[in-house]
Amino acid sequence: MALTPETLPRHELNGLPVRIVESDDATRVGLEGRVVIETTNTLSIEVRDDGESRVVMVPKSGSVFEFTITDDAADAAKGSGTASKLADTQPGGVEQSETPDGAGEDVAYVTVDGSRLLSRPARRTETNGDSPWQ
């Protein structure tokens, strides 16, 4: 199954560029990096600041994530709804100076409510059987 905006919640998320658009914890909004570990209830995101990296664990529940997908999947999805929710400004009027990882011509932004991702990653990405995520 190809990675498209419609099928993203059923794919492996490790390695994907991600940004937090909404969160119960306001200090996490705007945080961006790459997913390094996904568990049933959390995403661990590697954040790079001034050449140093740290891993931040973010609960899926109460968060909305914006994933960046590129190449063919983005080409097929280009059109309305693929613009970044945080591309221009951060909440509170703080300017967003950098573009997300992989931003460019062939990029689509997929916003997913974390509650749609609440399950074991292996179970959520199944393609056979009676998985509710198919």
Steps between C-alpha positions, in 0.01 A plus 500: 500500500643836396555774754238767428329758720199269526701193605762666722338389831536137385873529423819479699570847640864449601726729298228738387544875552236622746386822666261539791212730401287470815569354842361495852847630597543838329882477524495216245312690228735568210751236605634326191737222410494136391312213660760261644282273714126436495323320783132440563451833679798718403720626220866564579620786283865585440534878512818671378602835648828669404666175394392310810215255509263386771207262505165627626223255586159636402171331597276426203187571699434873517734581210457573130795416278595633158706253297694597190488255212693543179541376143218310323266505799525877516454539123173308515376703796601848390216742512289643776569376848870427456632829635672492837284619787808658661685615188449870558461559871506331836226554760553833670631666186854358511634476146591157370840550339585151376309277266425143610737214414472412134299813415507585135314457177383140546378513860161434656416570863275247667334596826398208722328509838711293738192310617490333154844358572420351842580132453797270472686611187526141375123453536417835337715428194357153430375439150328164557229381733234699676705804604276804561772717337468354152 
